[in-house]
CSV table of C-alpha atoms in Angstrom, one decimal:
chain,number,residue,atom,x,y,z
A,1,MET,CA,-57.2,-34.6,-22.9
A,2,LYS,CA,-54.8,-33.2,-20.3
A,3,ILE,CA,-55.7,-30.0,-18.4
A,4,MET,CA,-52.9,-27.5,-18.8
A,5,LYS,CA,-51.8,-25.5,-15.8
A,6,ARG,CA,-49.8,-23.0,-17.9
A,7,PRO,CA,-50.8,-21.5,-21.3
A,8,ASN,CA,-49.2,-22.1,-24.7
A,9,ILE,CA,-48.2,-19.0,-26.5
A,10,LEU,CA,-47.3,-18.5,-30.2
A,11,LEU,CA,-45.0,-15.6,-31.1
A,12,THR,CA,-45.1,-15.1,-34.9
A,13,GLY,CA,-44.2,-12.4,-37.4
A,14,THR,CA,-41.9,-11.6,-40.3
A,15,PRO,CA,-38.3,-12.6,-39.8
A,16,GLY,CA,-36.5,-9.8,-37.9
A,17,VAL,CA,-39.4,-8.5,-35.8
A,18,GLY,CA,-37.9,-9.7,-32.5
A,19,LYS,CA,-39.7,-13.0,-31.8
A,20,THR,CA,-36.6,-14.7,-30.5
A,21,THR,CA,-35.5,-11.8,-28.3
A,22,LEU,CA,-39.1,-11.6,-26.8
A,23,GLY,CA,-39.5,-15.4,-26.5
A,24,LYS,CA,-36.2,-16.0,-24.7
A,25,GLU,CA,-36.8,-13.1,-22.2
A,26,LEU,CA,-40.4,-14.2,-21.7
A,27,ALA,CA,-39.3,-17.7,-20.9
A,28,GLN,CA,-36.7,-16.4,-18.4
A,29,ARG,CA,-39.2,-14.2,-16.6
A,30,THR,CA,-42.0,-16.7,-16.5
A,31,GLY,CA,-40.5,-20.2,-16.4
A,32,LEU,CA,-42.3,-21.3,-19.5
A,33,SER,CA,-40.4,-23.4,-22.0
A,34,TYR,CA,-39.2,-21.7,-25.2
A,35,VAL,CA,-39.0,-23.4,-28.5
A,36,ASN,CA,-37.6,-21.7,-31.6
A,37,VAL,CA,-39.0,-23.9,-34.5
A,38,GLY,CA,-36.1,-23.0,-36.8
A,39,ASP,CA,-33.6,-24.3,-34.2
A,40,LEU,CA,-35.8,-27.4,-33.5
A,41,ALA,CA,-35.9,-28.2,-37.3
A,42,GLN,CA,-32.1,-27.7,-37.6
A,43,GLU,CA,-31.3,-29.9,-34.6
A,44,GLY,CA,-33.7,-32.7,-35.8
A,45,GLN,CA,-33.1,-32.2,-39.5
A,46,LEU,CA,-36.9,-31.7,-39.9
A,47,TYR,CA,-36.6,-30.7,-43.6
A,48,ASP,CA,-38.3,-31.7,-46.8
A,49,GLY,CA,-35.9,-30.5,-49.4
A,50,PHE,CA,-34.0,-27.3,-50.3
A,51,ASP,CA,-35.3,-24.0,-51.7
A,52,ASP,CA,-32.8,-23.0,-54.4
A,53,GLU,CA,-34.4,-19.5,-54.8
A,54,TYR,CA,-34.0,-18.5,-51.1
A,55,GLN,CA,-31.0,-20.8,-50.4
A,56,CYS,CA,-32.6,-22.4,-47.4
A,57,PRO,CA,-34.0,-25.8,-46.3
A,58,ILE,CA,-37.7,-26.4,-46.6
A,59,LEU,CA,-39.4,-27.1,-43.3
A,60,ASP,CA,-41.2,-30.4,-43.0
A,61,GLU,CA,-44.3,-29.1,-41.2
A,62,ASP,CA,-45.7,-32.5,-40.4
A,63,ARG,CA,-42.5,-33.6,-38.7
A,64,VAL,CA,-42.4,-30.4,-36.7
A,65,VAL,CA,-46.0,-30.9,-35.5
A,66,ASP,CA,-45.1,-34.5,-34.5
A,67,GLU,CA,-42.0,-33.4,-32.7
A,68,LEU,CA,-43.9,-30.8,-30.6
A,69,GLU,CA,-47.2,-32.6,-30.0
A,70,ASP,CA,-46.5,-34.1,-26.6
A,71,LYS,CA,-44.9,-30.9,-25.2
A,72,MET,CA,-47.8,-28.8,-26.4
A,73,GLY,CA,-50.4,-31.0,-24.6
A,74,ASP,CA,-48.6,-30.4,-21.3
A,75,GLY,CA,-48.9,-26.6,-21.7
A,76,GLY,CA,-46.4,-23.9,-20.6
A,77,MET,CA,-44.8,-23.5,-24.1
A,78,ILE,CA,-43.7,-20.4,-26.0
A,79,VAL,CA,-43.3,-21.3,-29.7
A,80,ASP,CA,-41.4,-18.9,-32.0
A,81,TYR,CA,-41.8,-19.1,-35.7
A,82,HIS,CA,-42.4,-16.9,-38.7
A,83,GLY,CA,-45.2,-19.1,-40.1
A,84,CYS,CA,-48.3,-20.1,-38.1
A,85,ASP,CA,-50.9,-21.7,-40.2
A,86,PHE,CA,-49.7,-25.3,-40.0
A,87,PHE,CA,-49.8,-25.6,-36.2
A,88,PRO,CA,-53.0,-27.2,-34.8
A,89,GLU,CA,-55.4,-24.5,-33.6
A,90,ARG,CA,-55.9,-26.3,-30.3
A,91,TRP,CA,-52.3,-25.8,-29.3
A,92,PHE,CA,-52.4,-22.1,-28.5
A,93,ASN,CA,-54.2,-20.1,-25.9
A,94,ILE,CA,-53.0,-16.8,-27.4
A,95,VAL,CA,-51.1,-15.7,-30.5
A,96,PHE,CA,-48.9,-12.6,-30.7
A,97,VAL,CA,-48.0,-11.2,-34.1
A,98,LEU,CA,-45.0,-8.9,-33.7
A,99,ARG,CA,-45.0,-5.9,-36.1
A,100,THR,CA,-42.1,-3.7,-36.9
A,101,ASP,CA,-41.9,-0.4,-38.9
A,102,ASN,CA,-40.6,-1.2,-42.4
A,103,THR,CA,-37.5,1.0,-42.1
A,104,VAL,CA,-36.5,-0.6,-38.8
A,105,LEU,CA,-37.1,-4.1,-40.2
A,106,TYR,CA,-35.1,-3.3,-43.3
A,107,ASN,CA,-32.1,-2.3,-41.2
A,108,ARG,CA,-32.5,-5.3,-38.9
A,109,LEU,CA,-32.6,-7.8,-41.8
A,110,GLU,CA,-29.8,-6.1,-43.8
A,111,ASN,CA,-27.5,-6.2,-40.7
A,112,ARG,CA,-28.6,-9.6,-39.4
A,113,SER,CA,-25.7,-11.9,-38.3
A,114,VAL,CA,-25.9,-15.5,-39.4
A,115,LEU,CA,-23.7,-18.5,-38.9
A,116,ALA,CA,-21.5,-19.6,-41.8
A,117,PRO,CA,-22.3,-23.1,-43.1
A,118,PRO,CA,-21.6,-25.8,-40.5
A,119,LEU,CA,-18.5,-27.9,-40.7
A,120,PRO,CA,-17.2,-30.6,-38.4
A,121,VAL,CA,-15.3,-28.3,-36.0
A,122,SER,CA,-15.3,-27.4,-32.4
A,123,ALA,CA,-18.0,-25.1,-30.9
A,124,SER,CA,-15.5,-22.3,-30.3
A,125,VAL,CA,-14.7,-22.3,-34.1
A,126,VAL,CA,-18.4,-22.1,-34.9
A,127,PHE,CA,-18.8,-18.9,-32.8
A,128,SER,CA,-15.9,-17.4,-34.7
A,129,ARG,CA,-17.8,-18.0,-37.9
A,130,ALA,CA,-20.6,-15.7,-37.0
A,131,ILE,CA,-20.5,-13.2,-39.8
A,132,LYS,CA,-22.4,-10.1,-40.8
A,133,LYS,CA,-24.2,-11.4,-43.8
A,134,GLY,CA,-27.7,-9.9,-43.8
A,135,TYR,CA,-30.6,-10.6,-46.0
A,136,THR,CA,-30.2,-9.2,-49.6
A,137,GLY,CA,-32.0,-9.0,-52.8
A,138,LYS,CA,-35.2,-10.9,-53.3
A,139,LYS,CA,-35.2,-12.4,-49.8
A,140,LEU,CA,-34.9,-9.0,-48.2
A,141,GLN,CA,-37.6,-7.4,-50.4
A,142,ASP,CA,-40.0,-10.4,-50.0
A,143,ASN,CA,-39.7,-10.1,-46.2
A,144,ILE,CA,-40.3,-6.4,-46.2
A,145,GLN,CA,-43.3,-6.9,-48.5
A,146,CYS,CA,-44.6,-9.6,-46.1
A,147,GLU,CA,-44.6,-7.0,-43.3
A,148,ILE,CA,-46.1,-4.2,-45.5
A,149,PHE,CA,-49.0,-6.4,-46.6
A,150,GLN,CA,-49.5,-7.9,-43.1
A,151,THR,CA,-49.1,-11.4,-44.5
A,152,ILE,CA,-48.4,-13.1,-41.1
A,153,TYR,CA,-51.1,-11.2,-39.3
A,154,GLU,CA,-53.7,-12.3,-41.9
A,155,GLU,CA,-52.4,-15.8,-41.8
A,156,ALA,CA,-52.9,-15.9,-38.0
A,157,MET,CA,-56.4,-14.4,-38.3
A,158,GLU,CA,-57.4,-17.2,-40.7
A,159,ALA,CA,-55.8,-20.0,-38.7
A,160,TYR,CA,-56.9,-19.0,-35.1
A,161,LYS,CA,-59.9,-17.5,-33.4
A,162,GLU,CA,-59.9,-13.8,-33.8
A,163,GLU,CA,-60.1,-13.2,-30.1
A,164,ILE,CA,-56.8,-14.9,-29.4
A,165,VAL,CA,-54.8,-13.1,-32.1
A,166,HIS,CA,-53.1,-9.8,-31.0
A,167,GLN,CA,-50.6,-7.5,-32.7
A,168,LEU,CA,-47.7,-6.0,-30.8
A,169,PRO,CA,-45.4,-3.3,-31.9
A,170,SER,CA,-41.7,-4.3,-31.9
A,171,ASN,CA,-39.6,-1.4,-32.9
A,172,ASP,CA,-37.3,-0.6,-29.9
A,173,PRO,CA,-36.4,-1.6,-26.4
A,174,GLU,CA,-39.3,0.3,-24.9
A,175,ASP,CA,-41.7,-1.8,-27.0
A,176,LEU,CA,-39.9,-5.0,-25.9
A,177,GLU,CA,-40.4,-4.1,-22.2
A,178,ARG,CA,-44.0,-3.1,-22.7
A,179,ASN,CA,-44.7,-6.4,-24.5
A,180,LEU,CA,-43.0,-8.4,-21.8
A,181,GLU,CA,-45.0,-6.7,-19.1
A,182,GLN,CA,-48.3,-7.2,-21.0
A,183,ILE,CA,-47.7,-10.8,-21.8
A,184,VAL,CA,-46.5,-11.6,-18.2
A,185,GLN,CA,-49.7,-10.0,-16.9
A,186,TRP,CA,-51.7,-12.1,-19.3
A,187,ILE,CA,-50.0,-15.3,-18.3
A,188,GLU,CA,-50.6,-14.5,-14.6
A,189,GLN,CA,-54.3,-13.9,-15.3
A,190,TRP,CA,-54.7,-17.0,-17.4
A,191,THR,CA,-53.0,-19.1,-14.8
A,192,LYS,CA,-55.3,-17.7,-12.1
A,193,ASP,CA,-58.4,-18.2,-14.2
A,194,ASN,CA,-57.5,-21.7,-15.2
A,195,ASN,CA,-56.2,-23.3,-12.0
């Protein structure tokens, strides 16, 4: 097995808690590689059917794991996804579960911008299709309940060693900055201790 020079980090939490914002900024500040599993799945069509109830593709978890395996062995990865129990435990040195106040989360999900369905057109047209079409109905309520009942946190606690799972508040820009500073310090310490 390879010895990693940089840690692997999992950012997880209910949709809308700020994983992508944190992950991209963290990658920029640290030089670690950032992977959004939703984007990876879309690019590689790593799906196993379609969920009619939620109107979204069903992730093929085995294909996602196969796609990421080599990269994870090298270390230096930030993985962003709202599920966490299908990743191999050995992949991550630390897991951060982002948590958001229910009112803040409700507003974020309700106002979330999404891309209209893809058509064979130029990239400039795709950007013009970004529409304000937030989560509604059952999808919105289920995601809020997921946060209320700490579903992702409990999933992480069952899937990984308790000592590597940490909750971070993610309600406002101040939380984002504190989280970035805390994780950057952790990365620096991990790198120092393991090299």
